[in-house]
Coordinates of C-alpha atoms in Angstrom, one line a residue:
Chain J
M468 CA 28.9 -20.6 2.1
A469 CA 29.3 -23.5 -0.3
A470 CA 30.7 -25.7 2.4
I471 CA 27.8 -25.0 4.7
E472 CA 25.2 -25.7 2.0
N473 CA 26.8 -29.0 1.0
L474 CA 27.1 -30.0 4.6
Q475 CA 23.3 -30.6 4.8
L476 CA 23.3 -33.1 1.9
N477 CA 25.0 -36.4 1.4
A478 CA 26.7 -37.6 -1.8
Q479 CA 23.4 -38.5 -3.3
G480 CA 22.0 -35.0 -2.7
K481 CA 19.7 -36.3 0.1
L482 CA 19.2 -34.6 3.4
Q483 CA 21.8 -35.6 6.0
H484 CA 21.6 -32.7 8.4
F485 CA 18.9 -30.1 8.5
L486 CA 20.6 -26.9 9.4
S487 CA 19.1 -24.1 7.3
I488 CA 16.5 -23.5 4.6
E489 CA 19.0 -21.5 2.7
G490 CA 20.9 -23.7 0.3
L491 CA 18.1 -26.3 -0.2
D492 CA 16.0 -26.5 -3.3
Q493 CA 12.3 -26.6 -4.0
S494 CA 12.1 -30.4 -4.6
L495 CA 13.7 -31.1 -1.2
L496 CA 11.4 -28.7 0.6
T497 CA 8.4 -30.2 -1.2
E498 CA 9.6 -33.7 -0.2
I499 CA 9.6 -32.7 3.4
L500 CA 6.1 -31.3 3.1
D501 CA 4.8 -34.4 1.4
T502 CA 6.4 -36.7 3.9
A503 CA 5.0 -34.6 6.7
E504 CA 1.6 -35.0 5.3
S505 CA 1.9 -38.8 5.7
F506 CA 3.0 -38.4 9.3
A507 CA 0.2 -36.0 10.1
E508 CA -2.1 -39.0 9.6
V509 CA -0.2 -41.0 12.3
S510 CA -1.1 -38.4 14.9
K511 CA -4.8 -38.7 14.0
Q512 CA -4.8 -42.5 14.5
S513 CA -5.7 -44.1 17.8
V514 CA -2.3 -45.7 18.0
K515 CA 0.0 -42.7 17.5
K516 CA 3.2 -44.6 17.1
I517 CA 5.1 -46.3 14.2
P518 CA 8.3 -48.3 14.4
L519 CA 10.3 -46.4 11.8
L520 CA 13.1 -45.3 14.1
R521 CA 13.0 -48.1 16.6
G522 CA 16.4 -48.5 18.3
K523 CA 17.7 -45.1 17.4
T524 CA 18.7 -42.6 20.0
I525 CA 18.1 -38.9 19.6
V526 CA 19.5 -36.3 21.9
N527 CA 17.9 -32.9 22.3
L528 CA 20.7 -30.5 23.1
F529 CA 19.1 -27.3 24.2
F530 CA 21.6 -24.7 25.1
E531 CA 18.7 -22.2 25.2
N532 CA 15.2 -22.5 26.7
S533 CA 12.3 -23.8 24.7
T534 CA 8.9 -25.3 25.5
R535 CA 7.0 -25.9 22.3
T536 CA 9.9 -26.8 20.1
R537 CA 11.4 -29.2 22.6
A538 CA 8.1 -30.8 23.3
T539 CA 7.2 -31.3 19.7
F540 CA 10.7 -32.8 18.9
E541 CA 10.2 -35.1 21.8
L542 CA 6.8 -36.2 20.7
A543 CA 7.9 -36.6 17.1
A544 CA 10.8 -38.8 18.2
T545 CA 8.5 -40.8 20.5
R546 CA 5.9 -41.3 17.7
L547 CA 8.7 -42.7 15.5
S548 CA 9.6 -45.1 18.3
A549 CA 13.1 -43.5 18.8
D550 CA 14.5 -43.0 22.2
I551 CA 15.0 -39.4 23.1
L552 CA 16.9 -37.7 25.8
S553 CA 16.4 -34.0 26.4
M554 CA 19.4 -32.2 27.8
N555 CA 19.0 -28.8 29.3
I556 CA 22.6 -27.7 28.8
A557 CA 21.9 -24.3 30.1
T558 CA 21.8 -25.8 33.6
S559 CA 24.3 -28.5 33.2
A560 CA 27.9 -29.3 32.3
T561 CA 28.7 -26.3 30.1
S562 CA 27.9 -24.1 33.1
K563 CA 30.7 -26.0 34.9
G564 CA 33.1 -24.9 32.1
E565 CA 32.9 -27.8 29.6
S566 CA 33.4 -26.8 26.0
L567 CA 30.8 -27.4 23.3
L568 CA 33.0 -30.0 21.6
D569 CA 33.6 -31.9 24.8
T570 CA 29.9 -32.0 25.4
I571 CA 29.4 -33.4 21.9
R572 CA 32.2 -36.0 22.2
N573 CA 30.7 -37.2 25.5
M574 CA 27.2 -37.6 24.0
E575 CA 28.8 -39.3 20.9
A576 CA 30.5 -41.8 23.3
M577 CA 26.9 -42.8 24.4
Q578 CA 26.3 -44.1 20.8
V579 CA 23.6 -41.6 19.8
D580 CA 22.3 -41.3 16.2
M581 CA 21.0 -37.7 16.1
F582 CA 21.4 -34.4 17.8
V583 CA 18.7 -31.8 17.8
V584 CA 20.4 -28.5 18.7
R585 CA 19.2 -25.2 19.9
H586 CA 21.8 -22.6 20.7
S587 CA 21.9 -18.9 21.2
L588 CA 24.9 -18.6 18.9
S589 CA 24.3 -18.5 15.1
G590 CA 26.1 -21.3 13.4
A591 CA 26.4 -23.6 16.5
P592 CA 24.5 -26.5 14.8
H593 CA 26.7 -26.1 11.7
F594 CA 29.8 -26.3 13.9
I595 CA 28.5 -29.5 15.6
A596 CA 27.6 -31.0 12.2
Q597 CA 31.1 -30.4 11.0
H598 CA 32.6 -32.2 14.0
V599 CA 30.3 -35.2 14.6
A600 CA 30.9 -38.7 13.4
D601 CA 29.6 -39.5 9.9
H602 CA 26.6 -41.6 11.1
I603 CA 25.2 -38.8 13.2
S604 CA 22.7 -36.3 11.9
V605 CA 22.2 -32.8 13.3
I606 CA 18.9 -30.9 13.2
N607 CA 18.9 -27.2 13.9
A608 CA 16.2 -26.3 16.4
G609 CA 17.0 -22.6 16.3
D610 CA 20.4 -21.0 16.3
G611 CA 20.9 -17.4 17.5
Q612 CA 19.5 -14.9 14.9
H613 CA 20.3 -17.2 12.0
E614 CA 17.7 -19.9 11.2
H615 CA 14.9 -22.1 12.7
P616 CA 14.3 -24.3 9.7
T617 CA 11.8 -26.8 11.2
Q618 CA 9.6 -23.9 12.4
A619 CA 9.7 -22.5 8.9
M620 CA 8.8 -25.8 7.4
L621 CA 5.8 -26.3 9.8
D622 CA 4.7 -22.8 8.8
M623 CA 5.0 -23.7 5.1
F624 CA 3.1 -27.0 5.8
T625 CA 0.3 -25.0 7.5
I626 CA 0.1 -22.5 4.6
R627 CA 0.0 -25.3 2.0
Q628 CA -2.7 -27.1 4.1
V629 CA -5.0 -24.0 3.9
K630 CA -4.0 -22.4 0.6
Q631 CA -3.0 -25.6 -1.3
Q632 CA -0.1 -23.9 -3.2
F633 CA 2.4 -21.1 -2.9
A634 CA 2.1 -19.6 -6.4
G635 CA 0.2 -16.4 -6.2
L636 CA 0.4 -16.0 -2.5
R637 CA 1.3 -12.7 -0.8
V638 CA 2.8 -13.3 2.6
A639 CA 3.5 -10.6 5.2
I640 CA 5.9 -11.2 8.1
V641 CA 5.2 -8.6 10.7
G642 CA 7.3 -7.5 13.7
D643 CA 10.7 -8.1 15.1
I644 CA 12.5 -9.3 11.9
L645 CA 15.9 -8.1 13.3
H646 CA 16.0 -10.7 16.1
S647 CA 14.0 -13.4 14.3
R648 CA 15.7 -16.6 13.1
V649 CA 12.1 -17.8 12.3
A650 CA 11.6 -14.9 9.8
R651 CA 14.9 -15.6 8.1
S652 CA 14.0 -19.2 7.5
Q653 CA 10.5 -18.3 6.5
I654 CA 11.7 -15.8 3.9
H655 CA 14.0 -18.4 2.3
A656 CA 11.4 -21.1 2.3
L657 CA 8.7 -18.8 0.8
N658 CA 11.0 -17.7 -1.9
I659 CA 12.2 -21.2 -2.7
L660 CA 8.6 -22.5 -2.8
G661 CA 7.6 -19.8 -5.2
A662 CA 5.4 -17.4 -3.2
E663 CA 4.3 -14.4 -5.3
E664 CA 5.6 -11.8 -2.8
V665 CA 7.1 -11.8 0.7
R666 CA 6.7 -8.6 2.6
V667 CA 8.4 -7.7 5.9
I668 CA 6.6 -5.1 7.9
A669 CA 8.4 -3.5 10.9
P670 CA 9.8 -0.3 12.3
K671 CA 13.2 0.5 10.9
T672 CA 14.9 -0.3 14.2
L673 CA 13.6 -3.9 14.0
L674 CA 14.8 -4.6 10.5
P675 CA 18.3 -5.8 9.5
T676 CA 20.1 -3.3 7.3
D677 CA 20.4 -5.6 4.3
V678 CA 16.9 -7.1 4.5
E679 CA 16.0 -6.4 0.9
S680 CA 18.8 -8.7 -0.2
L681 CA 16.8 -11.7 1.1
G682 CA 14.2 -11.1 -1.6
V683 CA 11.5 -9.2 0.3
S684 CA 9.5 -6.0 -0.1
V685 CA 9.9 -3.7 2.9
F686 CA 7.0 -1.8 4.6
N687 CA 7.4 0.4 7.6
D688 CA 3.6 1.0 7.8
L689 CA 1.3 -1.9 8.8
D690 CA -1.8 -0.6 7.2
N691 CA 0.0 -0.3 3.8
G692 CA 1.7 -3.6 4.1
L693 CA -1.4 -5.6 4.9
K694 CA -3.2 -4.7 1.6
N695 CA -3.9 -7.7 -0.6
V696 CA -2.1 -10.1 1.7
D697 CA -3.2 -13.8 1.9
V698 CA -1.0 -14.9 4.9
I699 CA 0.0 -12.8 7.9
I700 CA 2.8 -14.1 10.1
M701 CA 3.1 -12.2 13.4
L702 CA 6.4 -12.4 15.2
R703 CA 7.0 -12.2 18.9
L704 CA 8.6 -9.1 20.2
Q705 CA 11.8 -10.7 21.6
K706 CA 12.2 -8.7 24.7
E707 CA 15.0 -10.9 26.0
R708 CA 17.2 -10.1 23.0
M709 CA 16.7 -6.3 23.1
N710 CA 19.7 -4.8 24.7
S711 CA 19.3 -1.3 23.3
A712 CA 16.3 1.1 23.2
L713 CA 14.8 0.0 20.0
L714 CA 11.2 0.8 20.9
P715 CA 9.5 3.5 22.9
S716 CA 7.1 1.1 24.7
E717 CA 5.0 -2.1 24.3
S718 CA 1.7 -0.2 24.1
E719 CA 3.2 2.1 21.5
Y720 CA 4.3 -0.9 19.5
F721 CA 0.8 -2.4 19.6
K722 CA -0.6 0.9 18.4
C723 CA 1.7 0.9 15.4
F724 CA 2.4 -2.7 14.6
G725 CA 0.0 -4.8 16.6
L726 CA -2.6 -6.9 14.7
S727 CA -6.1 -6.0 15.8
D728 CA -9.5 -7.0 14.4
E729 CA -9.7 -3.6 12.5
R730 CA -6.3 -4.1 11.0
L731 CA -7.0 -7.7 10.0
K732 CA -9.8 -6.4 7.8
I733 CA -7.3 -4.6 5.6
A734 CA -5.9 -7.9 4.4
N735 CA -7.8 -10.2 2.0
S736 CA -10.9 -11.6 3.6
D737 CA -9.6 -15.2 3.5
A738 CA -6.2 -14.3 4.9
I739 CA -4.9 -16.5 7.7
V740 CA -3.0 -15.4 10.8
M741 CA 0.0 -17.2 12.0
H742 CA 2.4 -16.9 14.9
P743 CA 5.3 -19.1 15.8
G744 CA 4.6 -18.6 19.5
P745 CA 5.0 -17.9 22.3
I746 CA 2.4 -15.0 21.9
N747 CA 2.6 -11.7 23.7
R748 CA -1.1 -11.0 23.8
G749 CA -1.7 -7.3 23.5
V750 CA 1.8 -6.6 22.3
E751 CA 2.1 -7.9 18.8
I752 CA -1.4 -9.4 18.5
S753 CA -4.8 -8.9 20.2
S754 CA -6.4 -11.8 21.9
S755 CA -9.5 -11.6 19.7
V756 CA -7.3 -12.1 16.6
A757 CA -5.1 -14.8 18.1
D758 CA -8.2 -16.8 19.1
G759 CA -10.3 -15.7 16.1
P760 CA -11.6 -17.7 13.1
Q761 CA -8.7 -16.6 10.8
S762 CA -6.0 -17.8 13.3
V763 CA -4.2 -21.1 12.5
I764 CA -1.8 -20.7 15.4
L765 CA -2.8 -24.0 17.1
Q766 CA -2.8 -25.8 13.8
Q767 CA 0.8 -24.7 13.5
V768 CA 1.6 -26.5 16.7
S769 CA 0.0 -29.8 15.7
N770 CA 1.8 -29.6 12.3
G771 CA 5.1 -29.1 14.1
I772 CA 5.0 -32.7 15.2
A773 CA 4.4 -34.1 11.7
V774 CA 7.1 -31.9 10.1
R775 CA 9.7 -32.8 12.7
M776 CA 8.9 -36.5 12.2
A777 CA 9.5 -36.0 8.5
V778 CA 12.8 -34.3 8.9
M779 CA 14.0 -36.7 11.5
S780 CA 13.1 -39.8 9.5
M781 CA 14.5 -38.4 6.3
A782 CA 17.9 -37.4 7.8
M783 CA 18.2 -40.7 9.7
R784 CA 17.4 -42.8 6.6
N785 CA 19.9 -40.9 4.4
N786 CA 22.6 -41.2 7.0
E787 CA 22.2 -45.0 7.0
G788 CA 22.0 -45.8 3.3
G789 CA 24.0 -42.8 2.2
E790 CA 27.5 -44.1 1.6
Chain Q
M1062 CA 0.0 -72.6 -12.9
S1063 CA 1.4 -71.1 -16.0
I1064 CA 1.2 -67.4 -16.5
E1065 CA -0.7 -67.5 -19.8
Y1066 CA -3.8 -68.8 -18.1
I1067 CA -4.2 -66.2 -15.4
E1068 CA -7.7 -64.7 -15.6
I1069 CA -8.7 -62.3 -12.9
P1070 CA -12.4 -63.3 -12.6
V1071 CA -11.3 -66.9 -12.2
L1072 CA -8.8 -66.0 -9.5
L1073 CA -11.3 -63.9 -7.6
N1074 CA -13.8 -66.7 -7.7
Q1075 CA -11.3 -69.2 -6.5
L1076 CA -10.2 -66.8 -3.7
E1077 CA -13.8 -66.2 -2.6
T1078 CA -14.6 -70.0 -2.5
S1079 CA -11.5 -70.6 -0.5
L1080 CA -12.3 -67.8 1.9
S1081 CA -15.8 -69.1 2.4
E1082 CA -14.6 -72.5 3.2
T1083 CA -12.0 -71.2 5.6
I1084 CA -14.5 -68.9 7.4
E1085 CA -16.7 -72.0 7.9
K1086 CA -13.9 -74.3 9.0
R1087 CA -12.3 -71.8 11.3
K1088 CA -15.6 -70.6 12.7
I1089 CA -14.8 -67.0 11.9
Q1090 CA -17.3 -64.7 13.7
D1091 CA -18.3 -61.2 12.6
P1092 CA -15.0 -60.7 10.8
L1093 CA -13.2 -57.5 10.1
L1094 CA -11.9 -57.4 6.6
I1095 CA -8.6 -55.5 6.0
G1096 CA -7.1 -54.7 2.6
I1097 CA -3.4 -53.9 2.3
H1098 CA -2.8 -50.7 0.3
S1099 CA -3.1 -50.5 -2.7
G1100 CA -3.7 -53.8 -4.6
G1101 CA -5.0 -55.6 -1.6
V1102 CA -7.7 -53.0 -1.1
W1103 CA -9.0 -53.6 -4.6
I1104 CA -9.3 -57.3 -4.0
A1105 CA -10.7 -56.7 -0.5
E1106 CA -13.4 -54.4 -1.9
K1107 CA -14.7 -57.3 -4.0
M1108 CA -14.4 -59.9 -1.2
H1109 CA -16.2 -57.5 1.2
Q1110 CA -19.1 -57.3 -1.2
W1111 CA -19.2 -61.0 -2.2
L1112 CA -18.8 -62.4 1.3
D1113 CA -21.4 -59.9 2.6
I1114 CA -19.3 -58.6 5.5
K1115 CA -21.1 -56.2 7.8
E1116 CA -18.2 -54.2 9.3
P1117 CA -16.9 -51.5 7.0
L1118 CA -13.7 -52.4 5.0
A1119 CA -10.5 -51.4 6.8
L1120 CA -7.4 -50.2 5.0
L1121 CA -3.8 -50.8 6.0
D1122 CA -0.8 -48.9 4.6
I1123 CA 2.3 -50.7 5.9
S1124 CA 4.8 -48.2 4.7
F1125 CA 5.8 -47.2 8.2
Y1126 CA 6.2 -50.8 9.2
R1127 CA 8.5 -51.9 6.4
D1128 CA 11.8 -53.6 7.3
D1129 CA 13.7 -51.9 4.5
F1130 CA 13.2 -48.3 5.6
S1131 CA 16.9 -47.8 6.1
Q1132 CA 17.7 -49.0 2.6
I1133 CA 14.9 -47.3 0.6
G1134 CA 13.5 -44.7 2.9
I1135 CA 9.9 -43.8 3.1
N1136 CA 7.4 -43.1 0.3
P1137 CA 6.2 -39.6 1.0
K1138 CA 2.6 -40.4 0.1
V1139 CA 1.5 -42.9 2.8
K1140 CA -2.2 -43.5 3.2
Q1141 CA -3.8 -43.4 6.6
S1142 CA -4.5 -46.8 8.0
T1143 CA -8.2 -47.0 8.9
L1144 CA -8.4 -49.8 11.4
P1145 CA -11.2 -49.6 14.0
L1146 CA -10.3 -48.4 17.5
S1147 CA -9.7 -51.8 18.7
V1148 CA -9.0 -55.2 17.1
E1149 CA -9.0 -56.8 20.5
G1150 CA -10.6 -60.3 20.4
R1151 CA -11.7 -59.8 16.7
D1152 CA -11.6 -62.3 13.9
I1153 CA -9.8 -60.7 11.0
I1154 CA -9.5 -61.5 7.3
L1155 CA -6.4 -59.9 5.9
I1156 CA -6.3 -59.5 2.1
D1157 CA -3.4 -58.7 -0.2
D1158 CA -2.9 -58.9 -4.0
V1159 CA 0.4 -60.8 -4.3
F1160 CA 2.2 -62.9 -1.7
Y1161 CA 5.9 -63.1 -2.4
T1162 CA 8.6 -62.9 0.3
G1163 CA 6.1 -62.6 3.2
R1164 CA 7.6 -59.3 4.5
T1165 CA 4.6 -57.2 3.7
I1166 CA 2.4 -59.6 5.8
R1167 CA 5.0 -59.5 8.6
A1168 CA 4.7 -55.7 8.6
A1169 CA 0.9 -55.8 8.4
L1170 CA 0.6 -58.2 11.3
N1171 CA 2.9 -56.0 13.4
E1172 CA 0.7 -53.0 12.7
I1173 CA -2.5 -54.9 13.5
F1174 CA -1.0 -56.1 16.8
D1175 CA -0.2 -52.5 17.7
Y1176 CA -3.9 -52.0 17.8
G1177 CA -4.7 -54.9 20.0
R1178 CA -4.8 -58.7 20.2
P1179 CA -7.0 -60.3 17.6
N1180 CA -8.7 -63.6 18.3
Q1181 CA -7.6 -65.0 14.9
I1182 CA -6.4 -63.8 11.5
I1183 CA -6.7 -65.5 8.2
L1184 CA -4.7 -64.3 5.1
G1185 CA -6.2 -64.4 1.6
V1186 CA -4.2 -63.3 -1.5
L1187 CA -5.1 -63.3 -5.2
I1188 CA -1.7 -64.8 -6.2
E1189 CA 1.0 -66.6 -4.3
R1190 CA 4.3 -66.6 -6.1
D1191 CA 7.4 -68.5 -5.1
G1192 CA 10.1 -66.8 -3.2
R1193 CA 9.1 -66.9 0.5
Q1194 CA 11.8 -65.5 2.8
I1195 CA 10.1 -65.8 6.2
P1196 CA 7.9 -68.6 7.6
L1197 CA 4.5 -67.2 6.8
R1198 CA 2.0 -68.5 4.2
P1199 CA -1.5 -67.4 3.0
D1200 CA -4.5 -69.5 4.1
C1201 CA -6.5 -68.8 0.9
V1202 CA -5.1 -68.1 -2.6
G1203 CA -6.6 -67.4 -6.0
A1204 CA -3.7 -69.1 -7.7
E1205 CA -0.1 -70.1 -7.1
V1206 CA 2.5 -69.2 -9.8
N1207 CA 6.2 -69.8 -10.2
L1208 CA 8.3 -67.1 -11.7
A1209 CA 11.9 -66.6 -12.6
A1210 CA 14.0 -64.9 -10.0
G1211 CA 14.2 -61.6 -12.0
Q1212 CA 10.5 -61.5 -12.7
R1213 CA 8.0 -59.4 -10.8
I1214 CA 4.2 -59.8 -10.8
K1215 CA 2.1 -56.8 -10.2
L1216 CA -1.6 -56.1 -10.0
T1217 CA -2.8 -53.0 -11.7
G1218 CA -6.3 -51.4 -11.2
P1219 CA -8.7 -50.8 -9.7
E1220 CA -10.8 -50.9 -12.9
P1221 CA -10.1 -53.0 -14.7
L1222 CA -7.9 -55.3 -12.6
D1223 CA -5.0 -56.7 -14.6
I1224 CA -1.9 -58.6 -13.9
V1225 CA 1.5 -57.4 -15.3
I1226 CA 4.6 -59.5 -15.3
Q1227 CA 7.8 -57.4 -15.3
S1228 CA 11.3 -58.5 -15.9
M1229 CA 13.6 -56.7 -13.5
T1230 CA 17.3 -56.4 -13.7
E1231 CA 17.4 -56.5 -9.9
E1232 CA 15.2 -58.6 -7.7
A1233 CA 12.5 -56.5 -6.1

């Protein structure tokens, strides 16, 4: 693991690639959040563009579909004045048999400065980071069931925006933990940033076997798990990743683990409700909760742009001045 | 001017007089006053009051427009610039505390022009020190000073405003 942890940082200990939350320390995560706060202001201005990354070329390499993540990475790059090219590899060269490394070498030959990678295989962005030229940064936009670090950071940003600090917070992550790279990144981030307690609430079939080792308390009952909670993060039921019969039915799932108005009352009265999207209304969350006053789901989306601007500009800067 | 004689109220008066004259001479109409974060804003607040400018004071943080981003990175705490929706056709008075290399002003002008095409801009600074690196100069100054290459002049404030001369091992 040591090699993977070090891979993210340059010789000065600054961010060079952003591949996983695991292995980063509190000061770096806080720097990302602080930087994102500055960038959040840019999106509120009438001219939503700053020249920070002018002349840089960023390539979105999406080997797996995405709407929100890809769109916010594109907007983040555009607002930093970088040029961005989004490649939907699922429908391009690799389907003609080109290897991952060949795809990367070809993009490198086009003089790009950064890859934003989404891949269905855990570790693909690490692999790419190990093989790219020194001046290229790699950002993980979600790899398999491993991590989705920018999503976790925008969630942390949203939590800090509302709750100001992490100390003393009880956070519940509810649902399909087994398939969720978002949950893994969130658990690491919350623990690094010093949350009081991180709970995972899910049926046993949707929990990884070693989940306690990540530093969480495990609940198999939603009503118990929501008691005294300040932040509720609902996860999407990842139907496309379920190859075996893990659940009886969607309606059964909502009955046991769906967040309804009644259930929300169990948590602290000022608890916020989050969801990384896309939402399955009526499966993991009711419409009235998703659109209700305690929901910060759309705030998460706005914050995604600022956080991605922060990570992109930090990694790009450190790659230039690094050596 | 020698460093020992710098007195803030004198400099502020001198700057205001110079600005008033320039406003008259250049026929500045209904100006927008912009202070550059952070020292420039402190000076701009005083000028805004003394020159009786109607339009609210605008703030500019040029961190995102700096030309040394790739060397020093970004300061994580950047203030939001509060320019009005359009500066198109406006007369602008730009205020900073210290004019040195000219790079801050270059960045500020770039940011202003991202918001539109002003009619004219005048630049007022409390102190102009030697060491210009690009062909820009202030129109109005409180005082001009010459410093050794390794010295840095810095305004502290907002209350009270004071000037600090630092000796740096490396040129800032």
